């Protein structure tokens, strides 16, 4: 409530609200979203990638590559905030030789749009859909050559316009 003499009471912000606000600071534009996905492809040793926009990116952005693919053991942690295979302690940062290492981009994309992944490490692929918190909501087999396709639909739909 508001105390007329001292102003509104200071209180903590809900965890989901914090996630949405912080995600909007990691992915600030359509270009930032594409940059993060392209860097993931490069980090996966892709030699070819395709970027597809629907309605100039307003409806969807898709980045598809021929990289290593994502192993099943990484499906759960893939989109969770601050989950990464690159560092585990602060001192590891000096040895990072990839673009991405903080584990924020895919988590932020989940919070800001509808994210799905189709990936294969060489065998039968897997289609994964994630909720706004980066939790898997759907997982099924999907034909795909080695590599990964990340699709983000309705990017920024969860953020109010100021």
PDB file of C-alpha atoms in Angstrom:
ATOM      1  CA  UNK A   1       0.000   0.000   0.000  1.00  0.00           C
ATOM      2  CA  UNK A   2       0.894   3.661  -0.098  1.00  0.00           C
ATOM      3  CA  UNK A   3       1.701   5.599   3.040  1.00  0.00           C
ATOM      4  CA  UNK A   4       0.834   9.210   2.235  1.00  0.00           C
ATOM      5  CA  UNK A   5       3.746  10.481   4.280  1.00  0.00           C
ATOM      6  CA  UNK A   6       6.491   8.150   2.972  1.00  0.00           C
ATOM      7  CA  UNK A   7       5.239   6.810  -0.388  1.00  0.00           C
ATOM      8  CA  UNK A   8       4.670   3.240  -1.556  1.00  0.00           C
ATOM      9  CA  UNK A   9       6.109   0.299   0.362  1.00  0.00           C
ATOM     10  CA  UNK A  10       9.261  -1.221  -1.178  1.00  0.00           C
ATOM     11  CA  UNK A  11       8.839  -4.926  -1.860  1.00  0.00           C
ATOM     12  CA  UNK A  12      10.407  -7.671  -3.937  1.00  0.00           C
ATOM     13  CA  UNK A  13       9.489  -8.208  -7.564  1.00  0.00           C
ATOM     14  CA  UNK A  14       8.001 -11.571  -8.611  1.00  0.00           C
ATOM     15  CA  UNK A  15      10.524 -13.995 -10.115  1.00  0.00           C
ATOM     16  CA  UNK A  16       8.608 -14.237 -13.422  1.00  0.00           C
ATOM     17  CA  UNK A  17       8.531 -10.429 -13.700  1.00  0.00           C
ATOM     18  CA  UNK A  18      12.288 -10.259 -13.091  1.00  0.00           C
ATOM     19  CA  UNK A  19      12.844 -12.875 -15.809  1.00  0.00           C
ATOM     20  CA  UNK A  20      10.762 -10.887 -18.317  1.00  0.00           C
ATOM     21  CA  UNK A  21      12.500  -7.609 -17.521  1.00  0.00           C
ATOM     22  CA  UNK A  22      15.992  -9.097 -17.661  1.00  0.00           C
ATOM     23  CA  UNK A  23      15.189 -10.995 -20.866  1.00  0.00           C
ATOM     24  CA  UNK A  24      14.244  -7.710 -22.497  1.00  0.00           C
ATOM     25  CA  UNK A  25      17.731  -6.478 -21.623  1.00  0.00           C
ATOM     26  CA  UNK A  26      19.479  -9.489 -23.240  1.00  0.00           C
ATOM     27  CA  UNK A  27      17.337  -9.536 -26.397  1.00  0.00           C
ATOM     28  CA  UNK A  28      16.610  -5.897 -27.147  1.00  0.00           C
ATOM     29  CA  UNK A  29      15.904  -6.004 -30.902  1.00  0.00           C
ATOM     30  CA  UNK A  30      15.136  -8.428 -33.702  1.00  0.00           C
ATOM     31  CA  UNK A  31      18.793  -8.078 -34.745  1.00  0.00           C
ATOM     32  CA  UNK A  32      19.979  -9.114 -31.270  1.00  0.00           C
ATOM     33  CA  UNK A  33      17.813 -12.240 -31.420  1.00  0.00           C
ATOM     34  CA  UNK A  34      19.222 -13.203 -34.814  1.00  0.00           C
ATOM     35  CA  UNK A  35      22.798 -12.455 -33.670  1.00  0.00           C
ATOM     36  CA  UNK A  36      22.434 -14.749 -30.654  1.00  0.00           C
ATOM     37  CA  UNK A  37      21.033 -17.603 -32.764  1.00  0.00           C
ATOM     38  CA  UNK A  38      23.713 -17.209 -35.450  1.00  0.00           C
ATOM     39  CA  UNK A  39      26.429 -17.229 -32.772  1.00  0.00           C
ATOM     40  CA  UNK A  40      24.971 -20.487 -31.401  1.00  0.00           C
ATOM     41  CA  UNK A  41      25.230 -21.978 -34.901  1.00  0.00           C
ATOM     42  CA  UNK A  42      28.841 -20.865 -35.270  1.00  0.00           C
ATOM     43  CA  UNK A  43      29.667 -22.249 -31.806  1.00  0.00           C
ATOM     44  CA  UNK A  44      28.188 -25.592 -32.981  1.00  0.00           C
ATOM     45  CA  UNK A  45      30.711 -25.633 -35.863  1.00  0.00           C
ATOM     46  CA  UNK A  46      28.077 -25.041 -38.529  1.00  0.00           C
ATOM     47  CA  UNK A  47      29.426 -24.487 -42.030  1.00  0.00           C
ATOM     48  CA  UNK A  48      26.043 -23.545 -43.442  1.00  0.00           C
ATOM     49  CA  UNK A  49      23.073 -21.706 -41.978  1.00  0.00           C
ATOM     50  CA  UNK A  50      19.793 -20.329 -43.206  1.00  0.00           C
ATOM     51  CA  UNK A  51      17.868 -17.460 -41.635  1.00  0.00           C
ATOM     52  CA  UNK A  52      14.169 -17.193 -42.443  1.00  0.00           C
ATOM     53  CA  UNK A  53      11.829 -14.360 -41.448  1.00  0.00           C
ATOM     54  CA  UNK A  54       8.031 -14.450 -41.624  1.00  0.00           C
ATOM     55  CA  UNK A  55       6.455 -11.006 -41.829  1.00  0.00           C
ATOM     56  CA  UNK A  56       9.894  -9.392 -41.424  1.00  0.00           C
ATOM     57  CA  UNK A  57      10.418 -11.307 -38.169  1.00  0.00           C
ATOM     58  CA  UNK A  58       7.210 -10.105 -36.526  1.00  0.00           C
ATOM     59  CA  UNK A  59       5.602 -13.535 -36.928  1.00  0.00           C
ATOM     60  CA  UNK A  60       8.717 -15.700 -36.684  1.00  0.00           C
ATOM     61  CA  UNK A  61      12.470 -16.005 -37.015  1.00  0.00           C
ATOM     62  CA  UNK A  62      14.086 -19.315 -37.874  1.00  0.00           C
ATOM     63  CA  UNK A  63      17.805 -20.111 -37.870  1.00  0.00           C
ATOM     64  CA  UNK A  64      18.755 -23.507 -39.253  1.00  0.00           C
ATOM     65  CA  UNK A  65      22.280 -24.925 -39.351  1.00  0.00           C
ATOM     66  CA  UNK A  66      24.320 -28.038 -40.093  1.00  0.00           C
ATOM     67  CA  UNK A  67      26.259 -27.918 -36.825  1.00  0.00           C
ATOM     68  CA  UNK A  68      26.852 -30.660 -34.264  1.00  0.00           C
ATOM     69  CA  UNK A  69      23.264 -30.755 -33.074  1.00  0.00           C
ATOM     70  CA  UNK A  70      22.198 -30.896 -29.438  1.00  0.00           C
ATOM     71  CA  UNK A  71      22.557 -34.111 -27.473  1.00  0.00           C
ATOM     72  CA  UNK A  72      19.547 -35.414 -25.574  1.00  0.00           C
ATOM     73  CA  UNK A  73      21.311 -34.928 -22.233  1.00  0.00           C
ATOM     74  CA  UNK A  74      21.248 -31.154 -22.898  1.00  0.00           C
ATOM     75  CA  UNK A  75      17.566 -30.769 -23.857  1.00  0.00           C
ATOM     76  CA  UNK A  76      16.438 -29.764 -20.355  1.00  0.00           C
ATOM     77  CA  UNK A  77      19.246 -27.292 -19.562  1.00  0.00           C
ATOM     78  CA  UNK A  78      19.303 -25.785 -23.061  1.00  0.00           C
ATOM     79  CA  UNK A  79      16.861 -22.979 -22.293  1.00  0.00           C
ATOM     80  CA  UNK A  80      17.237 -22.581 -18.549  1.00  0.00           C
ATOM     81  CA  UNK A  81      18.657 -19.296 -17.275  1.00  0.00           C
ATOM     82  CA  UNK A  82      22.388 -19.420 -16.569  1.00  0.00           C
ATOM     83  CA  UNK A  83      22.811 -22.999 -17.793  1.00  0.00           C
ATOM     84  CA  UNK A  84      25.827 -23.382 -20.080  1.00  0.00           C
ATOM     85  CA  UNK A  85      28.419 -25.914 -21.136  1.00  0.00           C
ATOM     86  CA  UNK A  86      31.113 -23.242 -21.446  1.00  0.00           C
ATOM     87  CA  UNK A  87      31.794 -22.148 -17.848  1.00  0.00           C
ATOM     88  CA  UNK A  88      31.118 -23.430 -14.362  1.00  0.00           C
ATOM     89  CA  UNK A  89      33.146 -21.016 -12.235  1.00  0.00           C
ATOM     90  CA  UNK A  90      34.194 -17.413 -12.868  1.00  0.00           C
ATOM     91  CA  UNK A  91      37.818 -18.333 -13.649  1.00  0.00           C
ATOM     92  CA  UNK A  92      36.622 -20.392 -16.641  1.00  0.00           C
ATOM     93  CA  UNK A  93      35.768 -17.150 -18.470  1.00  0.00           C
ATOM     94  CA  UNK A  94      39.407 -16.560 -19.428  1.00  0.00           C
ATOM     95  CA  UNK A  95      39.411 -19.860 -21.364  1.00  0.00           C
ATOM     96  CA  UNK A  96      36.176 -19.287 -23.308  1.00  0.00           C
ATOM     97  CA  UNK A  97      36.757 -19.449 -27.057  1.00  0.00           C
ATOM     98  CA  UNK A  98      33.126 -19.300 -28.195  1.00  0.00           C
ATOM     99  CA  UNK A  99      30.685 -16.457 -28.773  1.00  0.00           C
ATOM    100  CA  UNK A 100      28.133 -17.579 -26.211  1.00  0.00           C
ATOM    101  CA  UNK A 101      28.928 -18.656 -22.682  1.00  0.00           C
ATOM    102  CA  UNK A 102      26.506 -17.043 -20.193  1.00  0.00           C
ATOM    103  CA  UNK A 103      23.462 -19.208 -20.841  1.00  0.00           C
ATOM    104  CA  UNK A 104      21.045 -16.302 -21.258  1.00  0.00           C
ATOM    105  CA  UNK A 105      20.047 -16.045 -24.918  1.00  0.00           C
ATOM    106  CA  UNK A 106      17.720 -19.041 -25.331  1.00  0.00           C
ATOM    107  CA  UNK A 107      16.231 -18.522 -21.883  1.00  0.00           C
ATOM    108  CA  UNK A 108      15.498 -14.905 -22.785  1.00  0.00           C
ATOM    109  CA  UNK A 109      13.978 -15.899 -26.121  1.00  0.00           C
ATOM    110  CA  UNK A 110      11.647 -18.290 -24.274  1.00  0.00           C
ATOM    111  CA  UNK A 111      10.463 -15.440 -22.048  1.00  0.00           C
ATOM    112  CA  UNK A 112       9.924 -13.105 -25.009  1.00  0.00           C
ATOM    113  CA  UNK A 113       8.290 -15.427 -27.536  1.00  0.00           C
ATOM    114  CA  UNK A 114       7.372 -18.999 -28.407  1.00  0.00           C
ATOM    115  CA  UNK A 115      10.548 -21.043 -28.874  1.00  0.00           C
ATOM    116  CA  UNK A 116      10.915 -24.428 -30.515  1.00  0.00           C
ATOM    117  CA  UNK A 117      13.958 -26.454 -31.517  1.00  0.00           C
ATOM    118  CA  UNK A 118      14.455 -29.289 -33.975  1.00  0.00           C
ATOM    119  CA  UNK A 119      17.852 -30.928 -33.582  1.00  0.00           C
ATOM    120  CA  UNK A 120      19.790 -34.005 -34.592  1.00  0.00           C
ATOM    121  CA  UNK A 121      23.280 -35.206 -33.748  1.00  0.00           C
ATOM    122  CA  UNK A 122      23.227 -37.441 -36.819  1.00  0.00           C
ATOM    123  CA  UNK A 123      20.493 -39.966 -36.149  1.00  0.00           C
ATOM    124  CA  UNK A 124      16.772 -39.400 -35.770  1.00  0.00           C
ATOM    125  CA  UNK A 125      16.052 -35.805 -34.733  1.00  0.00           C
ATOM    126  CA  UNK A 126      13.915 -34.393 -31.942  1.00  0.00           C
ATOM    127  CA  UNK A 127      11.386 -31.552 -31.955  1.00  0.00           C
ATOM    128  CA  UNK A 128      11.209 -29.647 -28.668  1.00  0.00           C
ATOM    129  CA  UNK A 129       8.832 -26.877 -27.617  1.00  0.00           C
ATOM    130  CA  UNK A 130       9.540 -24.733 -24.549  1.00  0.00           C
ATOM    131  CA  UNK A 131       7.378 -22.572 -22.297  1.00  0.00           C
ATOM    132  CA  UNK A 132       8.205 -19.002 -21.238  1.00  0.00           C
ATOM    133  CA  UNK A 133      10.300 -20.346 -18.331  1.00  0.00           C
ATOM    134  CA  UNK A 134      12.422 -22.566 -20.571  1.00  0.00           C
ATOM    135  CA  UNK A 135      10.746 -25.815 -19.548  1.00  0.00           C
ATOM    136  CA  UNK A 136      10.032 -28.469 -22.189  1.00  0.00           C
ATOM    137  CA  UNK A 137       6.331 -28.654 -23.030  1.00  0.00           C
ATOM    138  CA  UNK A 138       6.574 -30.973 -26.018  1.00  0.00           C
ATOM    139  CA  UNK A 139       9.127 -33.509 -27.223  1.00  0.00           C
ATOM    140  CA  UNK A 140       8.791 -35.884 -30.153  1.00  0.00           C
ATOM    141  CA  UNK A 141      10.885 -37.507 -32.838  1.00  0.00           C
ATOM    142  CA  UNK A 142      11.373 -35.522 -36.006  1.00  0.00           C
ATOM    143  CA  UNK A 143      13.243 -36.278 -39.219  1.00  0.00           C
ATOM    144  CA  UNK A 144      16.155 -33.900 -39.711  1.00  0.00           C
ATOM    145  CA  UNK A 145      19.748 -34.187 -40.888  1.00  0.00           C
ATOM    146  CA  UNK A 146      22.497 -33.338 -38.403  1.00  0.00           C
ATOM    147  CA  UNK A 147      22.210 -29.791 -37.069  1.00  0.00           C
ATOM    148  CA  UNK A 148      19.688 -27.571 -35.334  1.00  0.00           C
ATOM    149  CA  UNK A 149      16.777 -25.338 -36.264  1.00  0.00           C
ATOM    150  CA  UNK A 150      15.606 -22.790 -33.708  1.00  0.00           C
ATOM    151  CA  UNK A 151      12.296 -21.036 -34.325  1.00  0.00           C
ATOM    152  CA  UNK A 152      11.028 -18.118 -32.282  1.00  0.00           C
ATOM    153  CA  UNK A 153       7.467 -16.954 -32.940  1.00  0.00           C
ATOM    154  CA  UNK A 154       5.814 -13.750 -31.750  1.00  0.00           C
ATOM    155  CA  UNK A 155       9.020 -12.252 -30.383  1.00  0.00           C
ATOM    156  CA  UNK A 156       8.402  -9.438 -27.865  1.00  0.00           C
ATOM    157  CA  UNK A 157       4.656 -10.204 -27.601  1.00  0.00           C
ATOM    158  CA  UNK A 158       5.024 -10.481 -23.826  1.00  0.00           C
ATOM    159  CA  UNK A 159       6.556  -7.023 -23.376  1.00  0.00           C
ATOM    160  CA  UNK A 160       4.361  -3.955 -23.016  1.00  0.00           C
ATOM    161  CA  UNK A 161       5.093  -1.067 -25.343  1.00  0.00           C
ATOM    162  CA  UNK A 162       6.325   2.023 -23.517  1.00  0.00           C
TER     163      UNK A 162
END
